[in-house]
Every structure is written in C-alpha cells, then in structure tokens.
Amino acid sequence: MSFQLTEDQLMIQTMVRDFSRNVVSPTAMKRDQTKEFPAENLKQMGELGLMGMMIPPEYNGAGTDTVSYVLALSEIAYSCASTAVVMSVQNSIVCESIYKFGTEDQKERFLKPLAAGEIIGAFALTEPNAGSDLVSQKTNAVRDGDFYILNGTKRFITSGKNSGVVIVTAVTDESKRHKGISAFLIKKETRGLIVGNTENKMGLRSSDTTDLIFEDCRIPAKDMLGKEGEGFMIAMTGLDSGRIGIAAQSVGVAQAALDAAVQYSKEREQFGRPISKFQGLRWIIADMATEIEAARQLMFSAASMKDRGEKYTAQASMAKLFASEMVNRVTAKALQIHGGYGYIKEYPVERFFRDARVFTIYEGTSEIQRIVISNHILKDKRRPNN
Ligand code: CAA
C-alpha cells in the first residue's frame, strides 16, 4: 500500500478488523433478513470508542484522526454496511457538527453521550420534496419567546427511529434562501416530534430509515446549533466529512466482495479446473482490485487533507463519487463470478450488491458530487490540489 500508515493507525485497523469479523459479521446476514437494528454491535462499538472517533477525549471521544476513522469504518462496512452507515452518520455529520458549532452546554448535554455511544444520533435534512435541492426545504421554525416552534416532515432519515438525538434543519427566514435555514438539536422524546413511516429498503436493511414529523414541536432557543441562518452551512460542512465516510463504506463493501469472489473462484471447479485459472476471470479480478485500490487512495487523500486542516470539499466529493460508483461495479462483478450462487441469499455477495446501490445516492448523488467538483475546478479560488 503506497499510503504510509502510522503505528497507531495500524493498531486501530487491526483492532476494528478483529471486532468486525468476530462480532459484527456472524449476525449480518440474519439481520439483513429480519431488519433487526444492530443495537448490541453499536453498544460494543461505543465501548471501543468507535462512535465519536474524531471527538477529543474531554467530550468522551477517542481523539483519533480522520485516517484512523476511515480505516475503522471500512472494516465495519466489510462485515455489515447497515452497522457502518449508523457509525458513519454518528461520527461525521452528528458528532462533528456539534463539536464544531455547539455551545459548551450543548456539548455537555448532547455530544458527550453521543461520542460515548450511549445514544444514537440522526441528522434530519432531506424532505419529501427537497433532497439534492436542500434550499427548497419547507420545514419551518417560528420564534416564540425563548422557544422555536417547528412544523414539517423530514424523509429518509438514517436512524430516525432508533436515535436519541436529532439535528434538524428548518427555515427561519424564507426570504434569505440558504442563509435563512437554521439547525436545532432535539431530544427524541420531545413532544411534537413523531417518528413516521419506516422505509422498506432494497439494502442496508438493518439500519432504519424513517420519516420524522414535526407538529408544533417546541424547542428551547438555546438548543439552536450555531447561529440563526447557519443551518445550511452546518449541513454542507457535515456532508463534506460524511462523504469521506461513504467512500470508506464503499471501500469496505468492495473489499468484502472481492475477497468473496477470490475465495469462490478458487473453490469452484468447471471444465476440470478452478475457475480462478481462466484468464477471462483473472482479468476481472485484476480490474476489481485495481479499482478498489484507486478508491482507497482517494479516500486517504481526502481524509489526510481534512487532518491537515486544508479545504477538502472537492476531494471528499471525488472520493465519494469514484468509490461509490466503483463498489457498484465491483459487487456486480463479484456476483457474476459466483454465477447462479451469486443470485441466492446463502452467499453474501447478493447482500453486498444490494447494500452498495444506495452509496451513489445518499449524502449527495453522483450528479451532485459532479456539480461540487466541477464548481471547484471552474472557480479558480476553490481549485483543489494546485
Ligand atoms: N462547506 C461550507 N459551506 C458550503 C459548502 C461546504 N462544503 N458548500 C456550499 N457552502 C455554502 C457556500 O459557501 C454558500 O454560502 P455563502 O453564500 O454564504 O458563501 C452556500 O453554501 C451556497 O453555496 P453554493 O452556491 O456553492 O451552493 P449551490 O446552491 O450551488 O449548490 C449543492 C449546493 C452542492 C447542490 C448542495 O445543495 C448539495 O450538496 N446538495 C446535495 C445535498 C445532499 O447531499 N443531500 C443528501 C441528504 S443527507 C443524507 O443523505 C442523509 C443520510 O442520513 C445518509
């Protein structure tokens, strides 16, 4: 591997790999069928420091860098993409947003239990009619003395049902477009916050994705995250980090698919020899491995830029775009190598193929990533890597 990992990073990778393969992997296939939330895995991950990895220890985090985080997340995704997406949302767009923009009181009340993994966090941004076009969101927050009153519906919220805290964005001043959107921290038990429909998804089936409905939901003004009008910027900042996480999920699932395909190709015999001996198949395996390595290096590059404090928006989008499209190609090839056995649920490649499908969609579609990347390249001041 060309990217030089430190002793600490290698230690974290080994520790999480052992945990993932021994604890997370054995139940992944069953949970895909039953849709059971991986609560026990996540509890243990909290104890291992995996739920607030980049948060300093004074707020119950593990205080690691982003490179360590993507290594850990890839290892969890290798065994179970459903568990990985919960870890990803919790670490990046939830914990980091509170750490970066929260008051000391908010860090005490919300960040500490989240980073310790005692509760799960969600970020409620998307709406039925506002996904890529987040500025068009309709959920609104109206000031009433020391409170804001929220009304509206959020859709496709990861951990919507199983979370204890939600960061929600709402319009506080429609005339100001993206500068009229604010963010709020809300405990799930708050009156007026209702968990709506749980989606029946193609993949990531043991992670819940729900509607969250706000009906005259009163939130103390002190629980606004950041200042009024900073919600869109907070979400965009969180998504930069989140997108590196999707690249890490993609690399983990792709590596699992490649390993399964390699093992199967050595065991499966046709025409009197293992199918791994056929050049047509060896070339497919070579392409899969090369694509995974390219995605891994893009993931490391974006994570390192973040760790060095550089602006990494475009690099995160490049990593997310390439890795999420790569894993869709790689899981399809792994399934093809398995032939008929790839199409049945006894083999894990069928799950990898379904789980990977959403990676080019959530936290910004491939088309949105191309907008972000081209904007940065065409505007000289934001051009990456020059
Ligand atoms: N960091 C900080 N601020 C940013 C930013 C970033 N990465 N990107 C943009 N902004 C700010 C800009 O500075 C600008 O603010 P100012 O006017 O104050 O300077 C403002 O946002 C608007 O910026 P642009 O003009 O560049 O934005 P745009 O409107 O042209 O494009 C977009 C924005 C790229 C299309 C953006 O809306 C976007 O990324 N949309 C996709 C949203 C998305 O990822 N949705 C998925 C939902 S989350 C999810 O999937 C949930 C889950 O549970 C997994």
Coordinates of C-alpha atoms and ligand atoms in Angstrom, one line a residue:
M1 CA 0.0 0.0 0.0
S2 CA 1.5 3.3 -1.0
F3 CA -0.1 5.4 1.7
Q4 CA 2.1 5.2 4.8
L5 CA 0.0 4.4 7.9
T6 CA 1.3 5.1 11.4
E7 CA 1.7 2.6 14.2
D8 CA -1.4 4.0 15.8
Q9 CA -3.5 3.8 12.7
L10 CA -2.4 0.2 12.0
M11 CA -3.3 -0.7 15.6
I12 CA -6.8 0.7 15.2
Q13 CA -7.3 -1.0 11.9
T14 CA -6.3 -4.4 13.4
M15 CA -8.4 -3.9 16.5
V16 CA -11.5 -3.0 14.5
R17 CA -10.9 -5.7 11.9
D18 CA -10.9 -8.4 14.7
F19 CA -14.0 -6.9 16.2
S20 CA -15.8 -6.6 12.9
R21 CA -15.0 -10.1 11.7
N22 CA -15.6 -11.8 15.0
V23 CA -18.6 -9.9 16.4
V24 CA -20.4 -8.0 13.6
S25 CA -20.0 -10.4 10.7
P26 CA -21.7 -13.5 12.2
T27 CA -25.1 -11.8 12.5
A28 CA -25.0 -9.6 9.4
M29 CA -26.8 -11.9 7.1
K30 CA -29.6 -12.7 9.6
R31 CA -30.1 -9.0 10.4
D32 CA -30.4 -8.3 6.7
Q33 CA -33.4 -10.7 6.6
T34 CA -35.0 -9.7 9.9
K35 CA -34.2 -6.0 9.7
E36 CA -33.2 -6.1 13.4
F37 CA -31.3 -2.9 14.4
P38 CA -27.7 -3.7 15.3
A39 CA -28.1 -2.3 18.8
E40 CA -25.8 -4.7 20.6
N41 CA -23.0 -4.2 18.0
L42 CA -23.3 -0.4 18.3
K43 CA -23.2 -0.6 22.1
Q44 CA -19.9 -2.5 22.0
M45 CA -18.6 -0.1 19.3
G46 CA -19.3 2.7 21.7
E47 CA -17.3 1.0 24.4
L48 CA -14.4 0.6 21.9
G49 CA -14.5 4.3 21.1
L50 CA -15.9 3.9 17.6
M51 CA -18.9 6.2 17.9
G52 CA -17.1 9.5 18.4
M53 CA -13.7 8.7 17.0
M54 CA -12.6 12.2 15.9
I55 CA -14.0 13.9 19.1
P56 CA -11.5 14.8 21.8
P57 CA -11.5 12.6 25.0
E58 CA -12.8 15.5 27.1
Y59 CA -16.1 15.1 25.3
N60 CA -16.0 11.2 25.6
G61 CA -14.5 10.8 22.1
A62 CA -11.5 8.7 21.0
G63 CA -9.5 11.7 19.7
T64 CA -8.2 9.9 16.6
D65 CA -7.5 11.5 13.2
T66 CA -9.8 11.0 10.1
V67 CA -7.4 8.5 8.5
S68 CA -7.9 6.2 11.6
Y69 CA -11.7 6.8 11.3
V70 CA -11.9 5.7 7.6
L71 CA -9.8 2.6 8.3
A72 CA -12.2 1.7 11.1
L73 CA -15.4 2.5 9.1
S74 CA -14.1 0.4 6.2
E75 CA -13.6 -2.5 8.5
I76 CA -17.1 -2.3 9.9
A77 CA -18.6 -2.0 6.4
Y78 CA -16.6 -5.0 5.3
S79 CA -18.8 -7.1 7.6
C80 CA -22.1 -5.1 7.7
A81 CA -22.9 -2.0 5.7
S82 CA -26.1 -1.4 7.9
T83 CA -24.0 -1.1 11.0
A84 CA -21.4 1.1 9.1
V85 CA -24.0 3.7 8.0
V86 CA -25.1 4.3 11.6
M87 CA -21.5 4.6 12.7
S88 CA -20.8 7.0 9.7
V89 CA -23.7 9.4 10.4
Q90 CA -23.0 9.4 14.1
N91 CA -19.3 10.2 13.8
S92 CA -19.4 12.7 11.0
I93 CA -22.5 14.8 10.4
V94 CA -23.8 14.4 14.0
C95 CA -20.8 14.4 16.5
E96 CA -18.5 16.6 14.4
S97 CA -21.3 19.2 13.8
I98 CA -21.9 19.5 17.5
Y99 CA -18.2 19.6 18.3
K100 CA -17.6 22.3 15.7
F101 CA -20.7 24.5 16.1
G102 CA -22.2 23.6 19.5
T103 CA -22.0 25.6 22.7
E104 CA -20.3 24.2 25.8
D105 CA -23.7 23.4 27.3
Q106 CA -24.8 21.6 24.1
K107 CA -21.5 19.6 24.1
E108 CA -22.2 18.6 27.7
R109 CA -25.8 17.6 27.1
F110 CA -25.7 16.2 23.6
L111 CA -22.1 15.5 22.4
K112 CA -20.9 13.6 25.5
P113 CA -23.5 10.8 25.4
L114 CA -23.3 10.6 21.6
A115 CA -19.5 10.3 21.5
A116 CA -19.6 7.7 24.2
G117 CA -22.1 5.7 22.1
E118 CA -24.7 5.8 24.8
I119 CA -27.2 7.2 22.4
I120 CA -27.5 7.2 18.6
G121 CA -27.7 10.4 16.6
A122 CA -29.6 11.4 13.4
F123 CA -29.4 14.3 11.0
A124 CA -32.7 15.4 9.6
L125 CA -32.1 17.4 6.4
T126 CA -33.9 15.7 3.5
E127 CA -37.7 16.3 2.9
P128 CA -40.2 14.7 0.6
N129 CA -39.6 17.4 -2.0
A130 CA -36.1 18.6 -1.0
G131 CA -33.2 16.1 -1.4
S132 CA -30.5 17.4 -3.8
D133 CA -32.1 20.9 -3.6
L134 CA -31.9 21.4 0.1
V135 CA -32.6 25.1 0.0
S136 CA -36.2 24.3 -1.0
Q137 CA -36.9 22.6 2.3
K138 CA -40.3 23.5 3.8
T139 CA -39.9 22.6 7.5
N140 CA -40.1 25.9 9.3
A141 CA -39.2 27.2 12.7
V142 CA -41.0 30.2 14.2
R143 CA -39.6 32.1 17.2
D144 CA -42.0 32.2 20.2
G145 CA -40.2 33.9 23.2
D146 CA -37.5 31.5 24.4
F147 CA -38.6 28.8 22.0
Y148 CA -38.9 27.9 18.3
I149 CA -41.9 26.1 17.1
L150 CA -41.2 23.6 14.3
N151 CA -43.6 22.2 11.7
G152 CA -42.8 20.0 8.7
T153 CA -41.8 16.5 7.5
K154 CA -38.3 15.1 7.1
R155 CA -37.7 12.0 4.9
F156 CA -35.1 9.2 4.5
I157 CA -33.6 9.8 8.0
T158 CA -31.0 7.3 8.9
S159 CA -31.6 6.0 12.5
G160 CA -34.8 8.1 12.6
K161 CA -36.5 5.5 14.8
N162 CA -33.5 4.3 16.9
S163 CA -31.8 7.7 17.6
G164 CA -32.0 9.5 20.9
V165 CA -31.0 12.9 19.5
V166 CA -31.7 14.5 16.1
I167 CA -30.1 17.5 14.5
V168 CA -32.9 19.1 12.3
T169 CA -32.7 21.9 9.8
A170 CA -35.6 24.3 9.3
V171 CA -36.4 27.5 7.6
T172 CA -36.3 30.5 9.9
D173 CA -36.4 33.2 7.2
E174 CA -37.7 32.2 3.8
S175 CA -36.6 35.4 2.1
K176 CA -32.9 34.7 2.8
R177 CA -32.8 31.3 0.9
H178 CA -29.8 29.2 2.1
K179 CA -29.0 31.9 4.8
G180 CA -32.5 31.6 6.2
I181 CA -32.1 27.9 7.3
S182 CA -31.1 27.1 10.9
A183 CA -30.2 23.9 12.7
F184 CA -31.6 22.6 16.0
L185 CA -30.7 19.9 18.5
I186 CA -33.8 17.9 19.6
K187 CA -34.2 15.0 22.0
K188 CA -36.3 12.3 20.6
E189 CA -38.8 12.3 23.4
T190 CA -39.7 16.0 22.7
R191 CA -43.5 16.4 22.3
G192 CA -44.4 17.1 18.7
L193 CA -41.6 15.0 17.2
I194 CA -43.2 11.9 15.7
V195 CA -41.5 9.0 14.0
G196 CA -43.4 8.3 10.8
N197 CA -43.1 5.6 8.2
T198 CA -40.1 3.3 8.2
E199 CA -39.0 2.6 4.7
N200 CA -38.8 -1.0 3.3
K201 CA -35.4 -0.7 1.6
M202 CA -33.6 -2.7 -1.0
G203 CA -30.4 -2.8 1.1
L204 CA -29.0 -1.6 4.4
R205 CA -32.0 -3.4 5.8
S206 CA -31.0 -3.5 9.4
S207 CA -30.5 0.3 9.6
D208 CA -33.8 2.1 10.0
T209 CA -34.7 4.9 7.6
T210 CA -37.8 6.9 8.6
D211 CA -39.9 10.0 8.2
L212 CA -39.7 12.4 11.1
I213 CA -42.7 14.6 11.5
F214 CA -42.7 17.9 13.5
E215 CA -46.1 19.1 14.7
D216 CA -45.9 22.3 16.7
C217 CA -42.7 20.9 18.2
R218 CA -41.4 23.4 20.8
I219 CA -37.6 23.6 21.0
P220 CA -35.8 25.9 23.5
A221 CA -34.0 28.6 21.6
K222 CA -30.7 27.7 23.4
D223 CA -30.8 24.4 21.5
M224 CA -30.2 26.1 18.1
L225 CA -27.0 24.7 16.7
G226 CA -24.8 27.6 15.5
K227 CA -26.4 30.9 14.9
E228 CA -29.7 31.6 13.1
G229 CA -29.2 31.2 9.4
E230 CA -26.2 28.9 9.7
G231 CA -28.1 25.6 9.2
F232 CA -27.3 25.2 5.5
M233 CA -23.6 25.9 6.1
I234 CA -23.5 23.4 9.0
A235 CA -25.1 20.7 6.9
M236 CA -22.7 21.3 4.0
T237 CA -19.7 21.2 6.3
G238 CA -21.0 18.0 7.9
L239 CA -21.7 16.4 4.5
D240 CA -18.0 17.1 3.4
S241 CA -16.9 14.8 6.2
G242 CA -19.8 12.4 5.7
R243 CA -18.9 11.9 2.1
I244 CA -15.4 10.7 3.0
G245 CA -17.3 8.2 5.2
I246 CA -19.4 7.0 2.2
A247 CA -16.1 6.4 0.4
A248 CA -14.9 4.3 3.3
Q249 CA -18.2 2.3 3.4
S250 CA -17.7 1.7 -0.4
V251 CA -14.1 0.5 0.0
G252 CA -15.1 -1.8 2.8
V253 CA -18.0 -3.4 1.0
A254 CA -16.0 -3.7 -2.3
Q255 CA -13.1 -5.4 -0.5
A256 CA -15.5 -7.9 1.1
A257 CA -17.0 -8.6 -2.4
L258 CA -13.5 -9.1 -3.9
D259 CA -12.4 -11.4 -1.1
A260 CA -15.6 -13.5 -1.5
A261 CA -15.1 -13.7 -5.3
V262 CA -11.5 -14.7 -5.0
Q263 CA -12.3 -17.4 -2.5
Y264 CA -15.2 -18.7 -4.6
S265 CA -13.2 -18.7 -7.8
K266 CA -10.5 -20.9 -6.1
E267 CA -13.1 -23.4 -4.8
R268 CA -15.4 -23.6 -7.8
E269 CA -14.4 -26.0 -10.5
Q270 CA -15.7 -26.1 -14.0
F271 CA -14.2 -27.7 -17.1
G272 CA -11.9 -29.7 -14.8
R273 CA -10.2 -26.8 -13.0
P274 CA -10.9 -24.0 -10.6
I275 CA -12.5 -21.1 -12.4
S276 CA -9.6 -18.9 -11.0
K277 CA -7.4 -20.5 -13.6
F278 CA -9.3 -18.9 -16.5
Q279 CA -7.7 -15.8 -17.9
G280 CA -11.1 -14.1 -18.5
L281 CA -11.9 -14.3 -14.8
R282 CA -8.4 -13.3 -13.7
W283 CA -8.6 -10.1 -15.6
I284 CA -11.9 -9.3 -14.0
I285 CA -10.3 -9.8 -10.6
A286 CA -7.3 -7.6 -11.5
D287 CA -9.7 -4.8 -12.5
M288 CA -11.7 -5.1 -9.3
A289 CA -8.5 -5.0 -7.1
T290 CA -7.2 -2.0 -9.1
E291 CA -10.4 0.0 -8.8
I292 CA -10.6 -0.7 -5.0
E293 CA -7.0 0.5 -4.5
A294 CA -7.7 3.7 -6.5
A295 CA -10.8 4.4 -4.4
R296 CA -8.8 3.7 -1.2
Q297 CA -6.1 6.2 -2.2
L298 CA -8.7 8.9 -2.9
M299 CA -10.3 8.2 0.5
F300 CA -6.9 8.5 2.2
S301 CA -6.2 11.7 0.3
A302 CA -9.4 13.4 1.3
A303 CA -9.0 12.2 4.9
S304 CA -5.4 13.4 5.1
M305 CA -6.4 16.8 3.7
K306 CA -9.0 17.1 6.4
D307 CA -6.5 16.1 9.1
R308 CA -4.1 18.7 7.8
G309 CA -6.8 21.4 8.1
E310 CA -6.9 22.0 4.4
K311 CA -10.1 22.7 2.4
Y312 CA -11.2 19.2 1.3
T313 CA -14.7 19.7 -0.1
A314 CA -13.8 18.7 -3.7
Q315 CA -11.5 15.9 -2.6
A316 CA -14.3 14.4 -0.4
S317 CA -16.7 14.6 -3.4
M318 CA -14.2 12.9 -5.7
A319 CA -13.6 10.1 -3.2
K320 CA -17.3 9.7 -2.7
L321 CA -18.1 9.8 -6.4
F322 CA -15.4 7.4 -7.5
A323 CA -15.7 4.9 -4.6
S324 CA -19.5 4.7 -4.6
E325 CA -19.5 4.0 -8.4
M326 CA -16.6 1.6 -8.1
V327 CA -18.4 -0.5 -5.4
N328 CA -21.4 -0.9 -7.7
R329 CA -19.2 -2.2 -10.5
V330 CA -17.2 -4.4 -8.1
T331 CA -20.2 -6.0 -6.4
A332 CA -21.8 -6.7 -9.8
K333 CA -18.6 -8.4 -11.0
A334 CA -18.3 -10.4 -7.7
L335 CA -21.9 -11.6 -8.2
Q336 CA -21.2 -12.5 -11.8
I337 CA -18.2 -14.6 -10.8
H338 CA -20.4 -16.5 -8.4
G339 CA -22.8 -17.4 -11.3
G340 CA -26.1 -18.8 -10.1
Y341 CA -24.9 -18.9 -6.5
G342 CA -24.4 -15.1 -6.5
Y343 CA -28.1 -14.7 -7.0
I344 CA -29.2 -16.6 -3.9
K345 CA -29.2 -15.4 -0.3
E346 CA -26.9 -18.1 1.0
Y347 CA -24.0 -16.2 -0.4
P348 CA -23.1 -12.7 0.9
V349 CA -22.4 -11.1 -2.5
E350 CA -26.1 -10.7 -3.1
R351 CA -26.4 -8.5 0.1
F352 CA -23.2 -6.6 -0.9
F353 CA -24.7 -5.8 -4.3
R354 CA -28.0 -4.5 -2.7
D355 CA -26.3 -2.6 0.1
A356 CA -23.9 -0.8 -2.3
R357 CA -26.7 0.5 -4.5
V358 CA -27.5 3.5 -2.2
F359 CA -23.9 4.7 -2.0
T360 CA -24.2 6.7 -5.2
I361 CA -27.4 8.3 -3.9
Y362 CA -27.3 9.2 -0.2
E363 CA -25.2 12.2 1.2
G364 CA -25.4 13.6 -2.3
T365 CA -26.0 11.7 -5.6
S366 CA -23.1 11.2 -8.1
E367 CA -24.6 14.0 -10.1
I368 CA -24.4 16.4 -7.1
Q369 CA -20.8 15.3 -6.5
R370 CA -20.0 16.2 -10.1
I371 CA -21.6 19.7 -9.5
V372 CA -19.4 20.2 -6.4
I373 CA -16.2 19.0 -8.2
S374 CA -16.8 21.0 -11.3
N375 CA -17.7 24.1 -9.3
H376 CA -14.4 23.9 -7.5
I377 CA -12.4 23.3 -10.7
L378 CA -14.0 26.0 -12.6
K379 CA -13.8 28.6 -9.8
D380 CA -10.0 29.1 -9.5
K381 CA -10.2 30.1 -5.9
R382 CA -11.5 26.8 -4.8
R383 CA -9.5 24.6 -7.2
P384 CA -8.2 21.6 -5.3
N385 CA -4.6 20.3 -5.4
N386 CA -3.0 23.1 -7.2
Ligands
CAA1 N1 -19.0 23.8 3.3 C1 -19.4 25.0 3.8 N2 -20.3 25.8 3.2 C2 -20.6 25.5 1.9 C3 -20.2 24.3 1.3 C4 -19.3 23.4 2.1 N3 -18.9 22.3 1.5 N4 -20.8 24.2 0.1 C5 -21.5 25.3 -0.1 N5 -21.4 26.1 1.1 C6 -22.1 27.4 1.3 C7 -21.4 28.4 0.3 O1 -20.3 29.0 0.9 C8 -22.6 29.3 0.1 O2 -22.7 30.2 1.2 P1 -22.4 31.8 1.1 O3 -23.4 32.3 0.1 O4 -22.6 32.3 2.4 O5 -21.0 31.9 0.6 C9 -23.8 28.4 0.1 O6 -23.4 27.3 0.9 C10 -24.3 28.1 -1.2 O7 -23.2 27.5 -1.9 P2 -23.2 27.2 -3.5 O8 -23.7 28.4 -4.2 O9 -21.9 26.6 -3.9 O10 -24.3 26.1 -3.5 P3 -25.2 25.6 -4.6 O11 -26.6 26.0 -4.2 O12 -24.7 26.0 -6.0 O13 -25.0 24.0 -4.6 C11 -25.3 21.9 -3.7 C12 -25.3 23.4 -3.4 C13 -23.9 21.4 -3.9 C14 -26.2 21.5 -4.8 C15 -25.8 21.4 -2.3 O14 -27.1 21.9 -2.1 C16 -25.7 20.0 -2.1 O15 -24.6 19.4 -1.8 N6 -26.9 19.2 -2.3 C17 -26.9 17.8 -2.0 C18 -27.4 17.6 -0.6 C19 -27.2 16.3 -0.2 O16 -26.1 15.7 -0.1 N7 -28.4 15.6 0.2 C20 -28.4 14.4 0.8 C21 -29.1 14.4 2.1 S1 -28.2 13.9 3.5 C22 -28.4 12.2 3.6 O17 -28.3 11.5 2.6 C23 -28.8 11.7 4.9 C24 -28.4 10.4 5.5 O18 -28.9 10.0 6.5 C25 -27.3 9.5 5.0

